[in-house]
Structure formats: structure tokens, C-alpha cells
Coordinates of C-alpha atoms and ligand atoms in Angstrom, one line a residue:
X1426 CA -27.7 -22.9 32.6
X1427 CA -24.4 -23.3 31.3
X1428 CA -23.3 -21.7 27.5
X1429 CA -24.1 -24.5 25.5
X1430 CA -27.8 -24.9 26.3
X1431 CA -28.5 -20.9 26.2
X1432 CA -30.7 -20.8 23.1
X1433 CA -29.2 -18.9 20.2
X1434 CA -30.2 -16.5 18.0
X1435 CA -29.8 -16.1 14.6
X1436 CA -26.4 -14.1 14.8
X1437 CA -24.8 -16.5 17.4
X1438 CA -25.7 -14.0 20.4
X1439 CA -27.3 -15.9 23.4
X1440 CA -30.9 -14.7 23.8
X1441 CA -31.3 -11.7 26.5
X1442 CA -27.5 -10.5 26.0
X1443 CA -26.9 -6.7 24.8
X1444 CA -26.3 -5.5 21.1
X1445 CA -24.7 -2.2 19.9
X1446 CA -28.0 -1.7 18.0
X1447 CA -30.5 -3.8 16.7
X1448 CA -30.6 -4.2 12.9
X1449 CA -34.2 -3.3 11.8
X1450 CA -34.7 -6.3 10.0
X1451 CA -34.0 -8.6 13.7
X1452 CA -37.4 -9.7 13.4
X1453 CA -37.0 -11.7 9.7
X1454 CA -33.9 -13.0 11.3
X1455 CA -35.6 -14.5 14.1
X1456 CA -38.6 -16.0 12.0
X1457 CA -35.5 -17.2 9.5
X1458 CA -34.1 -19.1 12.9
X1459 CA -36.7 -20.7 13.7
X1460 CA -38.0 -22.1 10.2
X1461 CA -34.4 -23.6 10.2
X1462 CA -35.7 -26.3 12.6
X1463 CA -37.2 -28.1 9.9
X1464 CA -34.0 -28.6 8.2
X1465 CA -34.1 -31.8 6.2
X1466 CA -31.4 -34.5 6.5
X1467 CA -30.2 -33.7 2.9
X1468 CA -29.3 -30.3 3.3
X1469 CA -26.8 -31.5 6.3
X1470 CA -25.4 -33.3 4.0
X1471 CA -24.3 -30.3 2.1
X1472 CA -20.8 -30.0 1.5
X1473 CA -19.8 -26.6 -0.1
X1474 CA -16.8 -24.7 -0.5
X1475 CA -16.0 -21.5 0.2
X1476 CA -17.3 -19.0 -2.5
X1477 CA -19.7 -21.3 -3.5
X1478 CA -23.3 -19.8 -4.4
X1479 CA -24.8 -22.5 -1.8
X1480 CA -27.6 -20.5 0.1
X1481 CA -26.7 -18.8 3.2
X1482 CA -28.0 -20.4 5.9
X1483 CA -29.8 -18.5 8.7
X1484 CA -28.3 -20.8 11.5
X1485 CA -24.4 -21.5 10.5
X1486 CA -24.8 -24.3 13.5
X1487 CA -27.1 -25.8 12.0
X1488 CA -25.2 -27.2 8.4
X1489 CA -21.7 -28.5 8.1
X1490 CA -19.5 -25.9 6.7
X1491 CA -17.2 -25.7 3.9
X1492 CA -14.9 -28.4 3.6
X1493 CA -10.7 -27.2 3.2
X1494 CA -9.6 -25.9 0.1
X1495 CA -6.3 -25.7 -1.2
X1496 CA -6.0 -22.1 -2.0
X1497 CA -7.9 -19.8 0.1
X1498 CA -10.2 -16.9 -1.0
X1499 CA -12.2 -13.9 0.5
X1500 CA -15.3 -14.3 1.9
X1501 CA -17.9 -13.8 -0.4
X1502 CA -19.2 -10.9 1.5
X1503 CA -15.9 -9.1 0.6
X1504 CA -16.2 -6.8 -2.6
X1505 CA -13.1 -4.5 -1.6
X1506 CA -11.4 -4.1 -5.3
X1507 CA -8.4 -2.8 -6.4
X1508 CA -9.6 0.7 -8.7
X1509 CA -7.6 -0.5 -12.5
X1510 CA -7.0 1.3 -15.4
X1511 CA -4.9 -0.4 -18.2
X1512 CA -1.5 0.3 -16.8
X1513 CA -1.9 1.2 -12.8
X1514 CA -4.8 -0.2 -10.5
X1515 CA -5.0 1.5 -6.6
X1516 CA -5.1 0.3 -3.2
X1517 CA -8.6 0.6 -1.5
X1518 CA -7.0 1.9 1.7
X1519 CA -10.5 2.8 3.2
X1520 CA -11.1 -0.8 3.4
X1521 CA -7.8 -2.0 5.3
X1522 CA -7.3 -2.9 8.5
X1523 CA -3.4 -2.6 9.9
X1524 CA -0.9 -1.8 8.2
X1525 CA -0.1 -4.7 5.8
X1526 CA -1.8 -4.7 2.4
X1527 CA -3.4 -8.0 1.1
X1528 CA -1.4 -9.0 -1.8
X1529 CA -4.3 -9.3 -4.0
X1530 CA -5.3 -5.4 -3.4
X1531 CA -1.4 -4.2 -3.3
X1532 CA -1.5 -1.3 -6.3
X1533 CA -0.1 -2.1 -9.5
X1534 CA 2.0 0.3 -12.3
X1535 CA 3.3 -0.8 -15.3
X1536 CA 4.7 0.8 -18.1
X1537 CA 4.0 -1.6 -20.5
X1538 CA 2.1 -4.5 -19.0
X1539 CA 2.3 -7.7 -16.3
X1540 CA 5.1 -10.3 -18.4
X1541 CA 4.0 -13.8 -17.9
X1542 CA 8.0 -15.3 -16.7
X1543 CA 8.7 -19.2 -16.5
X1544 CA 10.7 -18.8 -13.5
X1545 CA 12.9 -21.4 -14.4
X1546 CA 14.1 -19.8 -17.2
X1547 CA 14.8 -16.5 -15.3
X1548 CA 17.7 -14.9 -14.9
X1549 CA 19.8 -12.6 -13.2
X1550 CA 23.1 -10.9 -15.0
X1551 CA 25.1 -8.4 -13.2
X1552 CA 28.0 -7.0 -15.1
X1553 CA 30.0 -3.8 -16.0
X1554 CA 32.0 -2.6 -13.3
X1555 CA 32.8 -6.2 -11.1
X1556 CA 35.4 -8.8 -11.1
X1557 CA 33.2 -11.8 -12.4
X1558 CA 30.0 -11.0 -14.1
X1559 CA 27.5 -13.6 -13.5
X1560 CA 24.4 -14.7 -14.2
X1561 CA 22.2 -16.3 -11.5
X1562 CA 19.2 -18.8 -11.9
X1563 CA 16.3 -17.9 -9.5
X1564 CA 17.1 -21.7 -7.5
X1565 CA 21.0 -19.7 -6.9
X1566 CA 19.4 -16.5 -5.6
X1567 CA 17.2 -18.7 -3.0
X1568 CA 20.6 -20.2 -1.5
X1569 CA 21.8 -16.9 -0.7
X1570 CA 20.9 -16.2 3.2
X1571 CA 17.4 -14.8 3.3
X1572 CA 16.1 -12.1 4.6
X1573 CA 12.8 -10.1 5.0
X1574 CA 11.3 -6.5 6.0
X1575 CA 7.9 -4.9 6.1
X1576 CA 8.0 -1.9 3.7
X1577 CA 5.8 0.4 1.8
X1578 CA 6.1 1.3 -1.8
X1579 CA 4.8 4.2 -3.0
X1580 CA 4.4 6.0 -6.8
X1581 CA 5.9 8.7 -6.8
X1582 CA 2.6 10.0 -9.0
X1583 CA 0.4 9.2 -6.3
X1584 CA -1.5 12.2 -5.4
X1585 CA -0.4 13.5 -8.4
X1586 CA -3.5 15.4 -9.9
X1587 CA -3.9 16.9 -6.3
X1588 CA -1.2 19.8 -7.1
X1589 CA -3.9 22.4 -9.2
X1590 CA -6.7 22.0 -6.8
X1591 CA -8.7 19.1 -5.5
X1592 CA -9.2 16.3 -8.6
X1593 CA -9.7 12.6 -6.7
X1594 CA -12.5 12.1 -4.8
X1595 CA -11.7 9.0 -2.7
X1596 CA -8.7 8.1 -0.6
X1597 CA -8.3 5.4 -3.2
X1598 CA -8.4 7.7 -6.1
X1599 CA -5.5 10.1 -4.7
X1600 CA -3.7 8.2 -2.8
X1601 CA -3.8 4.8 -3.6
X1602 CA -0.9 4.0 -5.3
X1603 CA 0.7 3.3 -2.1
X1604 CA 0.8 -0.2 -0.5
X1605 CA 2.7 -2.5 2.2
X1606 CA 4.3 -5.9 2.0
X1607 CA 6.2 -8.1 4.0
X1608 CA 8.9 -8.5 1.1
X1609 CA 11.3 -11.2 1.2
X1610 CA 14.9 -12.1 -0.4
X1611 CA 18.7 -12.0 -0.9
X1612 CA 20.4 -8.6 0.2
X1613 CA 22.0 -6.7 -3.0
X1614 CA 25.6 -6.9 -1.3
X1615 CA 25.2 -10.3 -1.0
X1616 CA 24.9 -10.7 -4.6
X1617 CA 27.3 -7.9 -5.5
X1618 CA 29.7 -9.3 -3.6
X1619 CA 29.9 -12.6 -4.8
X1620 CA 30.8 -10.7 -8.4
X1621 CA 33.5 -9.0 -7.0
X1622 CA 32.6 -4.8 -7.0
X1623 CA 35.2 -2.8 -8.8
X1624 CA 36.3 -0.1 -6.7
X1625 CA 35.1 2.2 -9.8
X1626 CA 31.7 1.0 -9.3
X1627 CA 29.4 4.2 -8.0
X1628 CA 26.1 3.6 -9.5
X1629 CA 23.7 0.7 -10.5
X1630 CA 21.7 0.4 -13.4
X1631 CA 18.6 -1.8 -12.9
X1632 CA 16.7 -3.5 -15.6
X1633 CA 13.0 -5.0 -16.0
X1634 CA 12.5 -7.9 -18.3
X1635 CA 9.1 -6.2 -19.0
X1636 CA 7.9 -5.1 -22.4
X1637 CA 9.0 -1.8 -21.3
X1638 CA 12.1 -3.2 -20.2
X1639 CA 12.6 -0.2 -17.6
X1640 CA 15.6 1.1 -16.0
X1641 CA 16.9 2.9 -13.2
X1642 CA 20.7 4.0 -12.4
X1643 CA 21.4 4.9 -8.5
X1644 CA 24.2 5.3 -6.7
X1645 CA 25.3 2.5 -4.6
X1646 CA 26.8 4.0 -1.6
X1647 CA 23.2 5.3 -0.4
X1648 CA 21.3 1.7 -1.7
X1649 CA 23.9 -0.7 -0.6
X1650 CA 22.7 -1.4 3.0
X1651 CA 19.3 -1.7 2.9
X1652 CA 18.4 -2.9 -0.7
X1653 CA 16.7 -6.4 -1.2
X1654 CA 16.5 -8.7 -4.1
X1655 CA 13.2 -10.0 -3.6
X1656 CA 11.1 -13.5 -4.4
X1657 CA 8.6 -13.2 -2.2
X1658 CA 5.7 -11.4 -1.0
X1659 CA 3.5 -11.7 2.7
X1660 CA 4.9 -15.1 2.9
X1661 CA 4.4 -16.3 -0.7
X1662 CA 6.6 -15.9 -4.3
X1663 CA 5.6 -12.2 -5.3
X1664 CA 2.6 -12.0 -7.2
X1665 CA 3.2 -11.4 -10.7
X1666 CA 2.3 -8.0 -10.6
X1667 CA 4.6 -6.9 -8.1
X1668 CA 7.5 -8.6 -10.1
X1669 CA 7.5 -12.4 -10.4
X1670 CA 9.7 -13.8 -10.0
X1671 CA 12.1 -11.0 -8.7
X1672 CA 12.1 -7.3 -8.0
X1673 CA 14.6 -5.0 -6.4
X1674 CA 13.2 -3.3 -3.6
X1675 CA 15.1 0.1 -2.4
X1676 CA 12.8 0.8 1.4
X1677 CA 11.5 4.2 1.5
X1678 CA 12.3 5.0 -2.4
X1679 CA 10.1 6.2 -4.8
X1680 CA 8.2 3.0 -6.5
X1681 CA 10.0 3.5 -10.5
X1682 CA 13.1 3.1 -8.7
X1683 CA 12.6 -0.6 -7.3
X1684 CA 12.1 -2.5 -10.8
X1685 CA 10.1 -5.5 -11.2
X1686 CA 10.7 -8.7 -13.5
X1687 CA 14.7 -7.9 -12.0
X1688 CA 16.7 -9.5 -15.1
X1689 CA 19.9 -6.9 -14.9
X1690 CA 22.3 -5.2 -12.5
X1691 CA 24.7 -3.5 -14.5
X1692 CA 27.8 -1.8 -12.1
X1693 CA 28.9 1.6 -13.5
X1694 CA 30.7 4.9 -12.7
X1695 CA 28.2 7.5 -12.5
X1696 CA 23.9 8.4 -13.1
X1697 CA 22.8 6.5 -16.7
X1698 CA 20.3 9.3 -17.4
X1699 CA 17.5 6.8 -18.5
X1700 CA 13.8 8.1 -19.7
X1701 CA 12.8 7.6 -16.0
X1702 CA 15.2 9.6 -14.3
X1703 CA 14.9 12.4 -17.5
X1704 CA 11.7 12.6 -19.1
X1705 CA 9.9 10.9 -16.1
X1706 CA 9.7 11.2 -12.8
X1707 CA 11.4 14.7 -12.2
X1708 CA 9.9 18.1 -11.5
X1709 CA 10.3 21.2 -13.4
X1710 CA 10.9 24.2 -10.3
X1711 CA 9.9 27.4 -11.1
X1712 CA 13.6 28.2 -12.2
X1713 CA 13.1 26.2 -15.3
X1714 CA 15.6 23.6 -13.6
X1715 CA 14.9 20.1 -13.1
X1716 CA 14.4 18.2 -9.3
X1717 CA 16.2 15.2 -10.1
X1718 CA 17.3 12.2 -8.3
X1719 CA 14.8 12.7 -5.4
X1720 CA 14.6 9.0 -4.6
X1721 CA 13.5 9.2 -1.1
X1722 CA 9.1 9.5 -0.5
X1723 CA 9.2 12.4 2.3
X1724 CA 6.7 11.8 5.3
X1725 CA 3.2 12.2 4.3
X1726 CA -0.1 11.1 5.9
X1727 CA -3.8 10.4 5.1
X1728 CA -6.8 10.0 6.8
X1729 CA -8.6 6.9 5.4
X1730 CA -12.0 6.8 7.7
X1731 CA -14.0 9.1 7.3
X1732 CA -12.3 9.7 3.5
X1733 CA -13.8 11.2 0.5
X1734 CA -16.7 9.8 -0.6
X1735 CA -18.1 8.1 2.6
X1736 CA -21.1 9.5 4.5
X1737 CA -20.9 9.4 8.5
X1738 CA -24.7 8.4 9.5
X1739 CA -24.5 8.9 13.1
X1740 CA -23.4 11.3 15.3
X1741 CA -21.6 10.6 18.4
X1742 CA -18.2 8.5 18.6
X1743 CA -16.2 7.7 15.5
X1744 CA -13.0 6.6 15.2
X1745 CA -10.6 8.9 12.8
X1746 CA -8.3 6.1 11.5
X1747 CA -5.3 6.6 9.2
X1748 CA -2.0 6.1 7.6
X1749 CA 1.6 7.7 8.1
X1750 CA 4.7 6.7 6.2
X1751 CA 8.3 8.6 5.6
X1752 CA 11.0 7.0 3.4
X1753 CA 13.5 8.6 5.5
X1754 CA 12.4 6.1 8.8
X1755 CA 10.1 5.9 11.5
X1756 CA 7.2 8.1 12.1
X1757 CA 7.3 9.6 15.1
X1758 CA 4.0 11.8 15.4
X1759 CA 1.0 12.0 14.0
X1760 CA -1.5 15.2 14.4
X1761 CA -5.0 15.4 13.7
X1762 CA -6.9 19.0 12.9
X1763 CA -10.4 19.0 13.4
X1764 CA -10.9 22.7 12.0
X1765 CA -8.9 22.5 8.6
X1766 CA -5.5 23.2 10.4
X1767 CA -5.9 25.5 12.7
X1768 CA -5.4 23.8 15.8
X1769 CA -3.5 19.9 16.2
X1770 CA -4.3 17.1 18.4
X1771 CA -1.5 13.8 18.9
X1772 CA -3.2 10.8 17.3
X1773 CA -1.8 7.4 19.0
X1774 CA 0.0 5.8 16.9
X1775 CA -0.8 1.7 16.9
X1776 CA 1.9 -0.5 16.8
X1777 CA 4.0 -2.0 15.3
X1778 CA 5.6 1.3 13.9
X1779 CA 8.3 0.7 11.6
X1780 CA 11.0 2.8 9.8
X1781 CA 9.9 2.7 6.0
X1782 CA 6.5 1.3 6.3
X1783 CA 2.8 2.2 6.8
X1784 CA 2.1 3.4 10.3
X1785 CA -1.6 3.3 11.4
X1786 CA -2.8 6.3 13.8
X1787 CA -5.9 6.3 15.6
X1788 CA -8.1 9.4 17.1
X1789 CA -11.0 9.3 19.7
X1790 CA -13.7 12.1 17.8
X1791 CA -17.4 12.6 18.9
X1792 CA -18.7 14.0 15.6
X1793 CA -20.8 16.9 16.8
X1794 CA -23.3 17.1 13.4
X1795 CA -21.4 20.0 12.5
X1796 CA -19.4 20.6 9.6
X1797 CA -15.7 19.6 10.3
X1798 CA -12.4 19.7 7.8
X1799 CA -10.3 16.8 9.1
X1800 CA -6.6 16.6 8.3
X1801 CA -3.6 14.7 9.4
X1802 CA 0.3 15.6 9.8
X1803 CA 3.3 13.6 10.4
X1804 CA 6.4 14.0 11.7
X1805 CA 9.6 11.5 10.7
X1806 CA 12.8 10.4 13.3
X1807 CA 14.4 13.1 11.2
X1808 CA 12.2 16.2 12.9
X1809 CA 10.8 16.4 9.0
X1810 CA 7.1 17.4 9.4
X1811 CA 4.3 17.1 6.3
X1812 CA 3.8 20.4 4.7
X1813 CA 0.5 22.1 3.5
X1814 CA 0.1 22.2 -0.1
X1815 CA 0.8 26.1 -0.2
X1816 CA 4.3 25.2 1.7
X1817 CA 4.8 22.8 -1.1
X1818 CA 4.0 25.5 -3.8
X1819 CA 6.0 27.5 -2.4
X1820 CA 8.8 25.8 -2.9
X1821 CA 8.2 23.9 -6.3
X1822 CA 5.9 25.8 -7.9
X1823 CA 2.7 24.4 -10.0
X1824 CA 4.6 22.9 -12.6
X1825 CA 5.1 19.5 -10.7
X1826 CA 3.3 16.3 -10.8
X1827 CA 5.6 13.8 -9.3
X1828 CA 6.4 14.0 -4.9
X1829 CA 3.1 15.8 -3.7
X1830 CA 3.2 14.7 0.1
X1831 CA 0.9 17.6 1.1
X1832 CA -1.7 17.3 4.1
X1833 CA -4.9 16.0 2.6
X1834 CA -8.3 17.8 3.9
X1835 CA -11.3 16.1 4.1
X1836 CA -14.5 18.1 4.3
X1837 CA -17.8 16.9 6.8
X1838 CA -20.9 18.0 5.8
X1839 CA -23.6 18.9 7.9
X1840 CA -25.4 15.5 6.6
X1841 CA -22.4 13.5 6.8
X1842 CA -20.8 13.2 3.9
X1843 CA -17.2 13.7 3.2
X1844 CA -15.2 15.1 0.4
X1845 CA -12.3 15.9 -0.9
X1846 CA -11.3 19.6 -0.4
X1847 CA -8.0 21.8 0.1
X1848 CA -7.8 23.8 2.7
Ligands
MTE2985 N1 10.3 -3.5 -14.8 C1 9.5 -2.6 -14.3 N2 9.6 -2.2 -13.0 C2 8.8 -1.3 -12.5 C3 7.8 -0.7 -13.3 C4 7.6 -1.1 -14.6 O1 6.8 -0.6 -15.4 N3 8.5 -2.0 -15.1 N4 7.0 0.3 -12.7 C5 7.6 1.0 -11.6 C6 6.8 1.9 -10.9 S1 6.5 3.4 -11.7 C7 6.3 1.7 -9.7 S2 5.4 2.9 -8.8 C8 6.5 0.4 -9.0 C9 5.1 -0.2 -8.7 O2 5.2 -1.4 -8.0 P1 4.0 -2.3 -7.8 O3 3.3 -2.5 -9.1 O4 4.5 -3.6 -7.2 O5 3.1 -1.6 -6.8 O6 7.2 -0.5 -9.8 C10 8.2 0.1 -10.6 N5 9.0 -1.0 -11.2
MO2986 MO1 5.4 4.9 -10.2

């Protein structure tokens, strides 16, 4: 009997052939199948689109499909959502697969709202220290050569509320404001050196055209080779949370300090001291001095599946899946505990692994019924391994909210369920 003529179940599985498990509601399935038979001519004639409420039929072989559209959507099966508040929503990384981050679910902060640009009327000044300031249209920037990367950018407030004890209680929740593009654009040095640097020139202001119109200084010498003027995101113009129609992007820095809605580069001699490199985004250390200028995200890891908030129903085989990342390069390790930290097991790491960018580990784990803490560790191409919260205490103190990279603990409970602990 060849493939075609094999009768067909309702799930598309030719009868007789092994399932993982059988869903305890085969039977209505089965009945469903067969009551399909009487399908009228009509209802062939159908033609829906996706994300349409059209009934789901029980036999997809059976009625023409969706015809194309022109934009594409989720199935409608798909409820993954971003978690918002006014000014900051977070990535659901519990529900991602890879390492790239659909630009619909990529986390959002803003200081002072998403500006609705005409990108025609955009535009680019650079000034202060260069031989001809200039001002660029967004068609200008696009005739520059192009290039692109796959980078994370992370909030330097993610995990944030983690430093007195455990707050979040999903992966989301306390680590979510990390996410990964494919970003794509003009190299700054490109642009800079079509206006001509001033050998004065040390440090860069940036500047949003956002209603908080934010700004970052930083000094050029360590931006200069890697730093992108970007238009596009995973293949399309950036979305206009991430910065429509341009953003700087500085790999492996912390998020404030790649600024969206890009409208000024202004070339100076030294740190501009704005609110977000003062007020913002430093850490008082137990001295009563300030950690400033950080810039770089250090290594840090989490494990997404199981993650706080989920409930394991079955014993036996799960895969322990997560995320590694260091602003410094590539990750070259990943560890998972099984017993809160006491002993470490290498993770595989799944390709492609690339310097500045989520890294997705995998571990093998028969889940015994017992309880279990799982953690995670990562190791960068600089020998720079994730600390334990208490290491980072030690260090900075309790006064800080910005740069927690600690290992994240995840507690299983006899029943199953997971939750967010420190350990
Ligand atoms: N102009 C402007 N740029 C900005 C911000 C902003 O509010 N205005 N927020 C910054 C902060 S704090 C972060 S973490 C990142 C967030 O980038 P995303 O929203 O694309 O994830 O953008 C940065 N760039
Ligand atoms: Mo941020």
C-alpha cells in the first residue's frame, strides 16, 4: 500500500503508526474524522485567511486552506505575549525557540514613549568635534555599504529587583528585558568618517528624537569598531519600538547606551555626564562611590525550561533548555547544577554560538520526582565566569539595582512545580 492510500487519522498520522502518547480525548478526534466525510461542497469552497475565526476543521486535507496574505501573522494557536507596563514590556523567553527573538516579542524600554517618525523627514546630524558637520537623510545612510550582525541587547535593569532576595517569579518577569536581533546598517566609522573626525574627538554623545530625547556620551576608541547605525531589524526596517527608523547599536553594551529614534552624533572631548550616565544607570558601592561607565553586560545565564512558574507533569526525561550571553564575546561554557550549586555538569551548547549574542544550551535530565534546585553558569572567551549573588554582594554591596548577572536558581518541587528561589 503505498503512503497516499494509508488511511489517515485525524492528526495526519497514518493508522497503526506509534505516538509519544495518546491524547485522552483521541477518541472525539476520531469520531470528529469521520463525520468530516459528509462535508458539503460549500464548505470546500471556503476561502479563509489566516487568523480568521473560520472553524477548525478536524481533517485539514479535507478543505482548501488559507489563501496568501500580504503580511504574515502567528498562528492563531500562538498566545505567547510580550509582559507591558507603560514604559518597558519583556521578552517571554520560556516560549522561544533558538536564539533569535521574533521582532514582535523583542522587549521594549522607553523613557518617555514609542515617537511615531515620518522617515522621510528624519534626520541624522553629527557635529562638534569633525571637519564637516552633516546632516544625513535616512535614503543617504542606506547608500552607505551595509552591514549586519546578530546581537543581544540587554537592560541593564533586568534582573534588577533580584538583588534583596527573590521578587520575579517567571523567567519573563526577571529576566526579560533581554532580547536578540539580526540588526542591520551603516558602520559608525563609515559615517564618521565621511565628516572628517577631529583628532580632539574622544567621546560621542548620542541623542534620541524621543519625547525623552535621551542621551549617552562614550568614548569612541572602545565603540569605533564594532558600532552600527541601524535601519533594520530580522530582515525588515526596525520596528518602531526598537527605534524606527534608526538606532545606534553598541554589541554587548548595556541597552541605555545604544539610543533609539538616532537623530544626533555630537563629537566631543571627554564623558557629557548626562542623567543616564549620573542619576541613572550607575551603582552606589558600599564606599559611598559611584560604578560608572560600566558599559559592557558581563556573562550571565538563565535557565528558561523548566523556569519559575511552570509545573513539570511527568517524570522521566526533560530537556533543561537555556540562554547564555557575555558582552565581552563568545560563550565558551555553560554548567548546569542539579543540587543548587554544589556540584556542575557541561551543558552542550547548540550552535550557532556567537560573540555578543544569545547562546542556547541544552542538558539531558531524567527528573527523578524529587525536589531539585536547577541553576546555570557561564563562562566567556575572556575565562570570566557568572558569579553567585553572594559573590556579587560581596563586591557591590546591596545598594545596587543596575548589572545583576548572578546565577539564577530555580526550585522543583516534589509535585512539579518550579519557582523562583536563591540559593
Ligand atoms: N531615544 C531613546 N533610546 C533608548 C531609550 C529611550 O528611552 N530613548 N531606552 C534605552 C534603554 S534603557 C534600553 S534598555 C534600550 C532598549 O531597547 P529596546 O526597546 O529596543 O529593547 O534602548 C535604549 N535606547
Ligand atoms: Mo535599559
Amino acid at each position: 500500500m503505498s503512503e497516499q492510500s494509508l488511511p489517515m487519522v485525524a492528526d495526519d498520522r497514518p493508522e497503526g503508526t506509534s505516538r509519544p502518547k495518546d491524547p485522552p480525548n483521541r477518541r472525539a478526534f476520531l469520531l470528529g474524522a469521520s463525520s468530516l466525510l459528509g462535508l458539503t461542497a460549500a464548505s470546500l469552497l471556503l476561502t479563509p485567511r489566516i487568523g480568521s475565526t473560520q472553524e477548525v476543521p478536524v481533517d485539514p486535507t479535507k478543505v482548501p486552506g488559507a489563501l496568501a496574505s500580504e503580511y504574515g501573522t502567528r498562528s492563531r494557536f500562538e498566545q505567547s505575549q510580550r509582559l507591558t507596563k507603560p514604559q518597558r514590556s519583556r521578552t517571554p523567553l520560556q516560549d522561544l525557540y533558538g536564539i533569535i527573538t521574533p521582532s514582535a516579542l523583542h522587549f521594549e524600554r522607553h523613557h518617555n514613549g514609542v515617537p511615531l517618525i515620518d522617515p522621510s523627514r528624519h534626520r541624522l546630524l553629527v557635529h562638534g568635534l569633525v571637519e564637516h558637520p552633516m546632516i544625513f537623510t535616512m535614503d543617504e545612510l542606506k547608500r552607505f555599504p551595509a552591514t549586519s550582525r546578530i546581537a543581544f541587547v540587554e537592560c541593564s535593569g533586568n534582573s534588577g529587583k533580584e538583588w534583596k532576595g527573590p521578587k520575579g517569579t517567571t523567567v519573563q518577569e526577571i529576566h526579560g528585558l533581554t532580547s536578540t536581533s539580526e540588526w542591520t546598517g551603516v558602520r559608525l566609522s563609515t559615517v564618521l568618517q565621511a565628516a572628517h573626525l577631529n583628532p580632539q574627538a574622544t567621546w560621542m554623545l548620542a541623542e534620541g528624537s524621543d519625547a525623552a530625547a535621551m542621551t549617552r556620551s562614550v568614548p569612541l576608541d572602545r565603540v569605533m569598531d564594532e558600532a552600527l547605525l541601524c535601519y533594520a531589524q530580522n530582515g525588515e526596517p526596525i520596528r518602531p519600538e526598537q527605534g524606527y527608523p534608526l538606532r545606534l547599536l553598541l554589541p554587548g553594551w548595556e541597552g541605555n547606551t545604544c539610543i533609539k529614534w538616532l537623530r544626533r552624533l555630537k563629537l566631543v572631548d571627554s564623558p557629557m555626564m548626562t542623567r543616564e550616565e549620573t542619576s541613572k544607570y550607575t551603582d552606589l558601592m558600599p564606599d559611598g562611590t559611584a560604578r560608572q561607565f560600566t558599559f559592557d553586560m558581563e556573562a550571565k545565564s538563565v535557565i528558561t525550561n523548566p523556569s519559575g512558574g511552570q509545573q513539570l507533569t511527568e517524570k522521566g526525561f526533560t530537556e533543561i533548555r537555556g540562554l547564555a550571553w557575555s558582552g565581552r564575546g563568545v560563550i565558551t561554557k555553560v554548567e548546569v547544577s542539579l543540587d543548587g550549586g554544589k556540584t556542575w555538569n557541561a551543558a552542550e551548547l547548540q550552535t550557532p554560538i556567537l560573540p555578543k549574542c544569545h547562546t542556547r544550551f541544552r542538558f539531558a535530565w531524567e527528573w527523578n520526582g524529587q525536589e531539585a534546585i536547577l541553576q546555570s553558569r557561564c563562562m566567556d572567551e575572556t575565562g570570566y565566569l557568572q558569579p553567585t549573588l553572594k559573590q556579587l554582594i560581596n563586591v557591590r554591596g546591596t545598594n545596587s539595582y543596575y548589572h545583576n548577572n548572578a546565577i539564577q536558581s530555580w526550585k522543583i518541587d516534589k509535585d512539579g512545580h518550579v519557582h523562583n528561589v536563591q540559593a
